[in-house]
Short mmCIF file of C-alpha atoms and ligand atoms in Angstrom, two decimals:
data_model
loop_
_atom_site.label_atom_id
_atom_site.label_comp_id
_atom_site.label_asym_id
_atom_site.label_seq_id
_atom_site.Cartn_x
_atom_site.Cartn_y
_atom_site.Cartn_z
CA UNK A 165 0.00 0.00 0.00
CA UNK A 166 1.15 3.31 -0.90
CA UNK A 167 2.23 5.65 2.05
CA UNK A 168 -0.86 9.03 2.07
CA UNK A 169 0.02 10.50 4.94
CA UNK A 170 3.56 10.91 7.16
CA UNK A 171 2.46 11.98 10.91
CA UNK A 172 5.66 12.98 13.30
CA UNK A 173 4.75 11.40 16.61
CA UNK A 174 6.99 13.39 19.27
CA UNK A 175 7.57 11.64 22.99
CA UNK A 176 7.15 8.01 21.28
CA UNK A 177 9.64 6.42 23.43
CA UNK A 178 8.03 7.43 26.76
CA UNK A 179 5.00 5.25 28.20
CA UNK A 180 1.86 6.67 26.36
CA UNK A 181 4.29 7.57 22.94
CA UNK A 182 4.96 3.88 22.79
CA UNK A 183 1.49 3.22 22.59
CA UNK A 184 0.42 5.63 20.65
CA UNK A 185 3.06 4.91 18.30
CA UNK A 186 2.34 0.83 18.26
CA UNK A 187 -1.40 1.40 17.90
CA UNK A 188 -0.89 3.83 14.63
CA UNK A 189 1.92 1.65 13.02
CA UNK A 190 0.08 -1.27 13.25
CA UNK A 191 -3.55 0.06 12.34
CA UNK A 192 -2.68 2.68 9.71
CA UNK A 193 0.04 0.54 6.98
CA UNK A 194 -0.62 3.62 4.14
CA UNK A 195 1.06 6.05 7.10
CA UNK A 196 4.75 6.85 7.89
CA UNK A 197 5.09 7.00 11.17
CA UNK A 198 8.35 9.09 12.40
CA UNK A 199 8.57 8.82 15.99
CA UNK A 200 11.19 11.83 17.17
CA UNK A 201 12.71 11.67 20.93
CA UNK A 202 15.32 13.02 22.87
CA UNK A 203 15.77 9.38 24.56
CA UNK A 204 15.56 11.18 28.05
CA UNK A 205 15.69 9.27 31.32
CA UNK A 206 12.36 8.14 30.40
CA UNK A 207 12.26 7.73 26.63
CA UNK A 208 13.16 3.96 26.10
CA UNK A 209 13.41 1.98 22.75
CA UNK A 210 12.98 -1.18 24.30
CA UNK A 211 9.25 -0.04 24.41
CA UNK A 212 9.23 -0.56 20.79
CA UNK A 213 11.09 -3.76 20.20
CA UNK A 214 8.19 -5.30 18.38
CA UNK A 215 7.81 -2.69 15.70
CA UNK A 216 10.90 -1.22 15.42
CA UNK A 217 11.72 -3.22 11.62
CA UNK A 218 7.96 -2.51 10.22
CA UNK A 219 8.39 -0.49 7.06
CA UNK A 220 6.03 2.41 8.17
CA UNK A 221 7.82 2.54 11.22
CA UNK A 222 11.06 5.31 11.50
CA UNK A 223 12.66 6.66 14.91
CA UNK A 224 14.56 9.89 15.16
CA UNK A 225 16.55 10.60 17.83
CA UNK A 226 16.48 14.49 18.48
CA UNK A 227 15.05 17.32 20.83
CA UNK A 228 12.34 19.56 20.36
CA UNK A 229 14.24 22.52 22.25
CA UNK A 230 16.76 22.76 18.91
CA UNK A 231 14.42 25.06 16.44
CA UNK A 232 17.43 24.63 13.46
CA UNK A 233 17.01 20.80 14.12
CA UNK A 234 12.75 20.96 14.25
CA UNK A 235 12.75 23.50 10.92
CA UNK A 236 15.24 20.78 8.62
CA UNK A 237 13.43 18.11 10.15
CA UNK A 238 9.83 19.41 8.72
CA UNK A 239 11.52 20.82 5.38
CA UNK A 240 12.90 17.28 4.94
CA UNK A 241 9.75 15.59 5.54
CA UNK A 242 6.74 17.55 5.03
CA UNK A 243 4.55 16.21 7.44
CA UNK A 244 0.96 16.10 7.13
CA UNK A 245 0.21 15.91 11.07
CA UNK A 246 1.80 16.08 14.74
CA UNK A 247 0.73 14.35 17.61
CA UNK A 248 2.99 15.92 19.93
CA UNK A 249 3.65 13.57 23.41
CA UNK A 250 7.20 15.21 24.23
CA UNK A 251 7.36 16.49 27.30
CA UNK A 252 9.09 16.06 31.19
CA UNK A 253 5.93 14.55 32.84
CA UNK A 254 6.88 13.80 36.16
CA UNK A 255 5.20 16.51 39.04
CA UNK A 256 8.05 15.86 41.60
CA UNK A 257 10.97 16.26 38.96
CA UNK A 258 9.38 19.60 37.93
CA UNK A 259 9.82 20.81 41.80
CA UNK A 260 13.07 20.07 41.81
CA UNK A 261 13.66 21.39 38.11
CA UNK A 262 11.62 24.04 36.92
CA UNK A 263 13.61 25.24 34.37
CA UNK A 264 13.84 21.24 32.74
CA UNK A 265 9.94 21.62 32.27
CA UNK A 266 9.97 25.42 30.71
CA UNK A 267 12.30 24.67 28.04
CA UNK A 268 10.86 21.08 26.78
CA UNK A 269 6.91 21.70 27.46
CA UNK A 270 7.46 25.34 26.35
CA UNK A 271 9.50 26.27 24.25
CA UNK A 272 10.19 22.86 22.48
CA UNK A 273 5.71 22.38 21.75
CA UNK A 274 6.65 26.34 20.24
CA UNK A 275 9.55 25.17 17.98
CA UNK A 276 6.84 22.32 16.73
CA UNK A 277 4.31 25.21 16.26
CA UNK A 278 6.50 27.10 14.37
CA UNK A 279 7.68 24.78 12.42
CA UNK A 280 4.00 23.63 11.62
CA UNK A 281 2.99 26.91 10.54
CA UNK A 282 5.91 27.75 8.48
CA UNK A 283 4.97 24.13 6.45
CA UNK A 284 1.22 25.23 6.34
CA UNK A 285 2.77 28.37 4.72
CA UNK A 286 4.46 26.83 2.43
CA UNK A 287 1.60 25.46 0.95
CA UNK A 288 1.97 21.86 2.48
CA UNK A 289 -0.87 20.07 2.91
CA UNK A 290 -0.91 20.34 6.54
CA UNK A 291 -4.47 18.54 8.28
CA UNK A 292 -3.34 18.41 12.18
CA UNK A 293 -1.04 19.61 15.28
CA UNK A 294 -2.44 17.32 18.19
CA UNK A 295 -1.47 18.63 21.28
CA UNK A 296 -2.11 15.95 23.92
CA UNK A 297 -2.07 18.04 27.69
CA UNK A 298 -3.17 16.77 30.86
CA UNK A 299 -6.03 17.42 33.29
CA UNK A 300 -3.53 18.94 36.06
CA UNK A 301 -3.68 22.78 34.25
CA UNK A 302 -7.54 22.92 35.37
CA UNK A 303 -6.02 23.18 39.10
CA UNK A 304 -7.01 20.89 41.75
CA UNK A 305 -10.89 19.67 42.96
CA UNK A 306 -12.48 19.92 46.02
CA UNK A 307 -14.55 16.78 47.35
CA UNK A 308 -16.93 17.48 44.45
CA UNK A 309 -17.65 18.43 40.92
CA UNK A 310 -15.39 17.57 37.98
CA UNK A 311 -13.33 19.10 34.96
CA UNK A 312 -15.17 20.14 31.89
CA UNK A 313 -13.41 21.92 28.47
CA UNK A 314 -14.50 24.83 29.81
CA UNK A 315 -13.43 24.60 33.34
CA UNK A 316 -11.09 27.79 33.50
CA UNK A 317 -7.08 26.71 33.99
CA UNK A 318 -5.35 26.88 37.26
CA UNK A 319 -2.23 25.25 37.48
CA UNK A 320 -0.36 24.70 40.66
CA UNK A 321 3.13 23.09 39.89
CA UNK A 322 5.72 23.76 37.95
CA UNK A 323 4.71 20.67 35.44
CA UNK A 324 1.01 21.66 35.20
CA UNK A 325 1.92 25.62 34.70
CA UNK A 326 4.47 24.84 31.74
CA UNK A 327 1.74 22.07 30.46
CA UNK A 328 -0.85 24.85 30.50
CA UNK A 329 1.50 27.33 28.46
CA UNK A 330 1.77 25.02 26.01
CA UNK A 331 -1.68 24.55 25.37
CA UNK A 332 -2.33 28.01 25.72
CA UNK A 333 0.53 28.45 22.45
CA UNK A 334 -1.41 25.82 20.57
CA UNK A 335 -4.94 27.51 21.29
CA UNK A 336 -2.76 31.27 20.10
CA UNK A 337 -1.23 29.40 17.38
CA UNK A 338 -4.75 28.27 15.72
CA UNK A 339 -6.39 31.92 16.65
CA UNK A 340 -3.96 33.57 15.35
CA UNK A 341 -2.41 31.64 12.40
CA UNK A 342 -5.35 29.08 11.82
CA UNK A 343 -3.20 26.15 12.18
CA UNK A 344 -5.46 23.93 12.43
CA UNK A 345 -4.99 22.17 16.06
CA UNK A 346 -6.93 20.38 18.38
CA UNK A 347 -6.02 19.37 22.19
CA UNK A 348 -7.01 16.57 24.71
CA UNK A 349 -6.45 16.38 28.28
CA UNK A 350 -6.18 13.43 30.38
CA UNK A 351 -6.61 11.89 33.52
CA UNK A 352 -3.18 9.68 35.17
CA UNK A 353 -2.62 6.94 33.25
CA UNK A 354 -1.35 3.41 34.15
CA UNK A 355 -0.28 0.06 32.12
CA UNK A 356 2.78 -1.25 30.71
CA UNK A 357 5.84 0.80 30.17
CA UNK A 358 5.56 3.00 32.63
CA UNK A 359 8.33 4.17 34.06
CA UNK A 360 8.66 3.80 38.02
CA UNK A 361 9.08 7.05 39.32
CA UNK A 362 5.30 7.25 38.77
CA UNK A 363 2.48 6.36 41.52
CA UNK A 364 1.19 2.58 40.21
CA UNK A 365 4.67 0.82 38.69
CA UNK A 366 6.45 2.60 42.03
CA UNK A 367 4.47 0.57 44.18
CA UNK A 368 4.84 -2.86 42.20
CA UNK A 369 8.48 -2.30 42.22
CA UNK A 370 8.65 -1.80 45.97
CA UNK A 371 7.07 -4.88 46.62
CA UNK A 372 8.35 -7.03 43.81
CA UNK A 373 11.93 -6.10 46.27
CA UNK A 374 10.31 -5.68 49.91
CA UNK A 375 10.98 -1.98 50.04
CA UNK A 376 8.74 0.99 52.38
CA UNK A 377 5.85 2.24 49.86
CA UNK A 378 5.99 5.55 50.10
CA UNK A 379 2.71 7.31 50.81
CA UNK A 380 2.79 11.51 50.54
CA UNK A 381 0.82 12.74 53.45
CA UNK A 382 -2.24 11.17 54.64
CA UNK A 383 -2.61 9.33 51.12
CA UNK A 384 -6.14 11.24 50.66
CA UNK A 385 -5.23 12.47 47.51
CA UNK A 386 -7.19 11.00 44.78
CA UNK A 387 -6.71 10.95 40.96
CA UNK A 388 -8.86 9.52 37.98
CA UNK A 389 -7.20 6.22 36.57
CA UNK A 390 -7.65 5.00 32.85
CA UNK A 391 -5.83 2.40 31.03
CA UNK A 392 -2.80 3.94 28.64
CA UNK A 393 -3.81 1.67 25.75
CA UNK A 394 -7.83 3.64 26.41
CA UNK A 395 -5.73 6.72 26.55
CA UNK A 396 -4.29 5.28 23.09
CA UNK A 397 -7.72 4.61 21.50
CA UNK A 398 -9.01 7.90 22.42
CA UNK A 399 -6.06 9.75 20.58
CA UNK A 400 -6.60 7.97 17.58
CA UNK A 401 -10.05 8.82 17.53
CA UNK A 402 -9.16 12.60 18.48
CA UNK A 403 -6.88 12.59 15.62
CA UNK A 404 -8.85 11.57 12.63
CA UNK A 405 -12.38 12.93 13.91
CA UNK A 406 -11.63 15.19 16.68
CA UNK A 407 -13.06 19.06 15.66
CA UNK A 408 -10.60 21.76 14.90
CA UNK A 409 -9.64 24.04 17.33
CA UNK A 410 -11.49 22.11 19.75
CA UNK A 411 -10.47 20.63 23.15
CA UNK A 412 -11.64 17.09 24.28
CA UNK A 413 -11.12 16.00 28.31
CA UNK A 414 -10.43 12.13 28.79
CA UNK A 415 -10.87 10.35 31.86
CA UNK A 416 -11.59 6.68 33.48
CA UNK A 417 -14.29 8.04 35.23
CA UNK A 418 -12.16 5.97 37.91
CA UNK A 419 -11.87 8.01 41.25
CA UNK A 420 -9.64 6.42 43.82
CA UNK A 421 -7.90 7.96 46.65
CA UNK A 422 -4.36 6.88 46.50
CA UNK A 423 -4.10 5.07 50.03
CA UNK A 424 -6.95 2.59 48.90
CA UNK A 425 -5.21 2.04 45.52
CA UNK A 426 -2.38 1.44 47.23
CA UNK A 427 -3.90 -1.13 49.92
CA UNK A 428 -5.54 -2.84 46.83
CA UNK A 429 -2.01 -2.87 44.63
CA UNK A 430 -0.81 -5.12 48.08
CA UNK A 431 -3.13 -7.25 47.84
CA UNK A 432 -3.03 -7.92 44.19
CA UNK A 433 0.76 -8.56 44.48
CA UNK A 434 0.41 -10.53 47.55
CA UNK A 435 -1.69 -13.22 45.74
CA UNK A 436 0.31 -13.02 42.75
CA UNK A 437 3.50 -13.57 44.60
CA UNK A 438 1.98 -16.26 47.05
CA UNK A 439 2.80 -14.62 50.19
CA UNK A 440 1.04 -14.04 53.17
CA UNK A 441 -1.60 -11.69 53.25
CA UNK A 442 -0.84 -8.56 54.40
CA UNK A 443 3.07 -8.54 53.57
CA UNK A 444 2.93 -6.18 51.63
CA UNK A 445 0.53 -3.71 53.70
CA UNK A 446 3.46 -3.66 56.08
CA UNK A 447 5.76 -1.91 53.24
CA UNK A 448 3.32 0.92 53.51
CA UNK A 449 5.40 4.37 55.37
CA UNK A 450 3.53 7.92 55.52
CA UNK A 451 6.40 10.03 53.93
CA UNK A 452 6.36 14.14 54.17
CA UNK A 453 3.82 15.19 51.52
CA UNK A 454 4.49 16.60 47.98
CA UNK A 455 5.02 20.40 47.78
CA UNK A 456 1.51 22.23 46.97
CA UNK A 457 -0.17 18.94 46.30
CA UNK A 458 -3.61 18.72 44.63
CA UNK A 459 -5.86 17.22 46.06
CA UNK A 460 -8.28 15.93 43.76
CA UNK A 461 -8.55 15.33 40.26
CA UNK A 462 -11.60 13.77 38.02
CA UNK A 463 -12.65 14.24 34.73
CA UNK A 464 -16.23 14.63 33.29
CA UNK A 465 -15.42 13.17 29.41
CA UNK A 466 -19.10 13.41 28.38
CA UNK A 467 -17.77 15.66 24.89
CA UNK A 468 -15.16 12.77 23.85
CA UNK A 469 -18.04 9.87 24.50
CA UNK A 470 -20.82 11.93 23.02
CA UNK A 471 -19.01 13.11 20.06
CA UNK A 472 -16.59 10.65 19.23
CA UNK A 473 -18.89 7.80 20.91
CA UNK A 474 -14.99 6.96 23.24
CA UNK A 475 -15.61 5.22 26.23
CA UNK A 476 -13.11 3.13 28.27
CA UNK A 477 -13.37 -0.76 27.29
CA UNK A 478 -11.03 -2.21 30.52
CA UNK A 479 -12.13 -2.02 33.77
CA UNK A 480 -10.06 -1.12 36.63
CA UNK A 481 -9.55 -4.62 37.94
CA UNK A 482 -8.74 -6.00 34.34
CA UNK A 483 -6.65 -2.79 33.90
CA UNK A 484 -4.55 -3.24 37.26
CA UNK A 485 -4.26 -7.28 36.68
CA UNK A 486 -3.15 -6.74 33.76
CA UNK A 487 -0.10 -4.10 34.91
CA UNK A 488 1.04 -6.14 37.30
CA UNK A 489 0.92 -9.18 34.98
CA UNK A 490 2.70 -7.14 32.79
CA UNK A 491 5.58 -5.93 35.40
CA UNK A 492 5.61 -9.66 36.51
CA UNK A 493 6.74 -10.91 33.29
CA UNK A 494 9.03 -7.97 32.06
CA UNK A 495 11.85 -8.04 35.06
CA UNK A 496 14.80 -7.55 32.11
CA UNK A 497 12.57 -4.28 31.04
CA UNK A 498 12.42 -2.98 34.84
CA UNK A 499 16.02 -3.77 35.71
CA UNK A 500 17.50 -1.78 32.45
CA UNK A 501 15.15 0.94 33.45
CA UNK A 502 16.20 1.20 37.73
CA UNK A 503 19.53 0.66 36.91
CA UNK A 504 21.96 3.49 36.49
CA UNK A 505 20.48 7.46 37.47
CA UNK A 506 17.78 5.67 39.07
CA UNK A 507 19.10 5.06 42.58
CA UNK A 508 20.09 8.42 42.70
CA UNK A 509 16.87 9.89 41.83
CA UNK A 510 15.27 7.43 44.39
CA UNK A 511 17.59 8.35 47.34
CA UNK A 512 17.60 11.69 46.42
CA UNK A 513 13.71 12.11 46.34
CA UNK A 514 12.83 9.82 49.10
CA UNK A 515 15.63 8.83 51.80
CA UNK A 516 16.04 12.48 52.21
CA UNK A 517 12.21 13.23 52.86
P1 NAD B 176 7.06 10.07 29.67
O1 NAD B 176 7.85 10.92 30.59
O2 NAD B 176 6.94 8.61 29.92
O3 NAD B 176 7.62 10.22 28.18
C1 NAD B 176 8.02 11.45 27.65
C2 NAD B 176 8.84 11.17 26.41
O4 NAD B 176 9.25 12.43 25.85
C3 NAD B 176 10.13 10.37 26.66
O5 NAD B 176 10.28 9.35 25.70
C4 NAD B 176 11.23 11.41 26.53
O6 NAD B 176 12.46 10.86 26.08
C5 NAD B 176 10.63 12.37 25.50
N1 NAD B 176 11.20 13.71 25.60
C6 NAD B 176 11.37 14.45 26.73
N2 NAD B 176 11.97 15.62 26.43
C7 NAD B 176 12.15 15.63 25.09
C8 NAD B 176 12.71 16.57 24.18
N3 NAD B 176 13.22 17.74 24.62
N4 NAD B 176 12.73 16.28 22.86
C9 NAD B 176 12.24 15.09 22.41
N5 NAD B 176 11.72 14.16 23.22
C10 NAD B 176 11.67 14.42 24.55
O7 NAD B 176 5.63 10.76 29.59
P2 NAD B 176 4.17 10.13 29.46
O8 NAD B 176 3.66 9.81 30.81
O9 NAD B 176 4.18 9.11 28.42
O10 NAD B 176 3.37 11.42 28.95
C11 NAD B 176 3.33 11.73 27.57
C12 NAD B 176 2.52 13.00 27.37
O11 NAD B 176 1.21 12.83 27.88
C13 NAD B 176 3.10 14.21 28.08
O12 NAD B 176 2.93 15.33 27.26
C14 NAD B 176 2.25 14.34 29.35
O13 NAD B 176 2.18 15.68 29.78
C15 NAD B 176 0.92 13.84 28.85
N6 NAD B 176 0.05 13.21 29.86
C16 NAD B 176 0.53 12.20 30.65
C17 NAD B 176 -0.33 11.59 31.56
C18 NAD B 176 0.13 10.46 32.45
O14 NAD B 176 -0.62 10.03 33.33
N7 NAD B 176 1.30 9.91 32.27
C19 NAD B 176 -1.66 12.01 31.66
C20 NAD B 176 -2.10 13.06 30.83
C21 NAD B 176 -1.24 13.65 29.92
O1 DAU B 177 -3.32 13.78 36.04
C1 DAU B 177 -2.47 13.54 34.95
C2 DAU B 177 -1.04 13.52 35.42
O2 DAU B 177 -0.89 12.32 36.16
C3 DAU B 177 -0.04 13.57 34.27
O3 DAU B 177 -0.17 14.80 33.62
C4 DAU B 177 1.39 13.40 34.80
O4 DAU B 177 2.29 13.35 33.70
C5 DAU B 177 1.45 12.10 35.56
O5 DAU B 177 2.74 11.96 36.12
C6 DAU B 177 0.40 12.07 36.69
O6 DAU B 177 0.70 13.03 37.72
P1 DAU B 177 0.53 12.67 39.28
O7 DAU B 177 1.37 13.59 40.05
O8 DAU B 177 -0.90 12.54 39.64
O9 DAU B 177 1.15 11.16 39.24
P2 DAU B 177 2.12 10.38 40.24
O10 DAU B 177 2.12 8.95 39.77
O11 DAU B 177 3.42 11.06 40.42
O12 DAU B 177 1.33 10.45 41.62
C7 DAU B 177 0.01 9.95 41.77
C8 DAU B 177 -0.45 10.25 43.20
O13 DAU B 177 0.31 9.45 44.11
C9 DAU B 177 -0.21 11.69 43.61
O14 DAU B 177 -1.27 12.09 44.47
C10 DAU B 177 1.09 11.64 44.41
C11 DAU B 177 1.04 10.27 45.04
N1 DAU B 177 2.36 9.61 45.25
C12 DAU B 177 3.20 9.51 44.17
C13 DAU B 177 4.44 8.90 44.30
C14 DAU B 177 5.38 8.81 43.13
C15 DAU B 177 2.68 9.05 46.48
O15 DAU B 177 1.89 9.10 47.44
N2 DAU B 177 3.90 8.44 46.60
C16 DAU B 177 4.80 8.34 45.58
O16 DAU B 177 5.90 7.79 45.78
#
């Protein structure tokens, strides 16, 4: 089959790129998919094993900060879409690093705007810049209530303010140019691939080696879980069908406050592992609580399911079986990815708290 469209997926080495990336290579054989990354400390290629020979598959290694690097690589190419994953995603790293955050989430998603619009103005046949953001710019939730589109932004960390620029450049970038764009934002994802510096594979890993869980402050804080691979589906249906200039809110509709989620990840692993129950409740330590943590997040996605007709298709118990399955059976994956800087982030962000 002839190749009709080439799409530049950015951030395809990172946990929801790699799905993103698989899901588009393997459903879509008349597109080239170019997946660009920086290979970061959370970009991995080994996500990609299965599909790195397919012959709509290419990877670039590069960073979205260099504008001379972007503006060759979209005169080269020509793209006909972005979906644009790149980003540093991880709250805790952005309190430590501010900085990190403003130059990849800003100005890097403004080097792929530019370079966008400068191919639109070049008469390339230029259909979409999906920019895919996160439900933390909307702020944080009180016990009630939930984030709409039109919810007005409010972010509170370093991550969610540089998050919220960038959609705010994408949203300017349409206005003012008529790129044609549209956004999503999310809810926390979990699955496969994730890296564990995050909430869900932290835990599993802590376990898997009989090391303290750490909970940040009361563990009251609760946040909307959805399966990356729904995550996945919902992008691809964003992409071809989403409206222009539009923003679409995804969620699992999937509340949980993290010390229950946690109590429940124990006694998933206990069975799995056959030990006692209650071995791995003990892990669980109260730790000093994340700087200016939200409280609550939740997502009302009643746009993206009446629109687009999205809904979730796992449940959470299927979804969290299937994670830890996944974990389980990929030790070579999780010891590449805790070996090296990792011990020095972990000491460094917990041992000292
Ligand atoms: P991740 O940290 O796992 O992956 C990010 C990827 O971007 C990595 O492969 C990394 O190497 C790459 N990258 C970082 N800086 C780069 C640069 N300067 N140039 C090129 N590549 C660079 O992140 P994730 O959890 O997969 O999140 C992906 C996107 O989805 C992010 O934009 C994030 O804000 C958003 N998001 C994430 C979640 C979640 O729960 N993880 C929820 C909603 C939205
Ligand atoms: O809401 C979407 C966001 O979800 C994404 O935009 C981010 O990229 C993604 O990292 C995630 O942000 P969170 O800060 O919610 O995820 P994290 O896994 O870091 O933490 C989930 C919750 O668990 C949060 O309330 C903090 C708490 N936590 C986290 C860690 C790592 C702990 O109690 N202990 C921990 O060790």
């Amino acid at each position: 089959m002839g190749i009709i469209k080439k799409i530049l997926i950015t951030g395809g080495a990172g946990f929801i790129g790699s799905h993103v990336v698989r899901r588009f290579v393997k459903r879509y054989p008349q597109y080239q998919i170019f997946n660009l990354d920086k290979l970061t400390y959370a970009g991995n290629l080994e996500n990609l094993k299965d599909i790195e020979h397919e012959p709509n598959y290419t990877f670039i290694k590069g960073d979205i900060v260099d504008q001379e690097f972007i503006r060759k690589l979209f005169d080269k190419y020509n793209f006909s879409g972005v979906i644009h994953l790149a980003a540093e995603s991880h709250v805790d790293r952005s309190i430590t690093n501010p900085m990190e955050f403003v130059h990849t989430n800003v100005i890097g998603t403004g080097n792929l705007l530019t370079a966008s619009r400068e191919l639109m103005d070049r008469g390339g046949e230029f259909d979409c810049f999906y920019h895919i953001s996160t439900d933390e710019v909307y702020g944080s939730l009180g016990d009630t209530g939930l984030f709409t589109e039109k919810t007005p932004y409010d972010p509170r960390s370093p991550y969610s303010a540089s998050k919220a620029s960038s959609d705010h450049l994408v949203r300017a970038f349409s206005h003012t140019y008529k790129l044609p764009v549209v956004v999503s934002n999310c809810s926390n994802n979990y699955g496969p691939n994730q890296f564990p510096e995050k909430l869900i594979p932290l835990v599993i890993n802590n376990i898997l080696n009989m090391k303290q869980i750490p909970v940040y402050g009361k563990g009251e804080n609760i946040r909307d879980w959805l399966y990356v691979e729904d995550h996945a589906a919902a992008i691809d249906l964003v992409y071809h069908s989403g409206r222009k200039g539009e923003t679409y809110n995804i969620g699992g509709n999937n509340e949980w406050k993290n010390i229950d989620l946690i109590t429940k990840l124990c006694e998933i692993m206990d069975r799995k592992l056959n030990r006692k129950p209650e071995t791995s409740g003990q892990l669980i330590t109260f730790v000093k609580d994340r700087a200016g943590h939200d409280l609550r997040y939740a997502i009302d996605s009643s746009k993206i399911s009446g629109e687009l007709g999205w809904e979730p298709a796992l449940n959470f118990e299927t979804g969290l079986a299937k994670t830890v399955e996944w974990y389980l059976n990929n030790n070579d994956w999780l010891q590449n990815v805790i070996s090296g800087d990792y011990e020095n982030y972990y000491d460094k962000q917990y041992l000292e708290r």
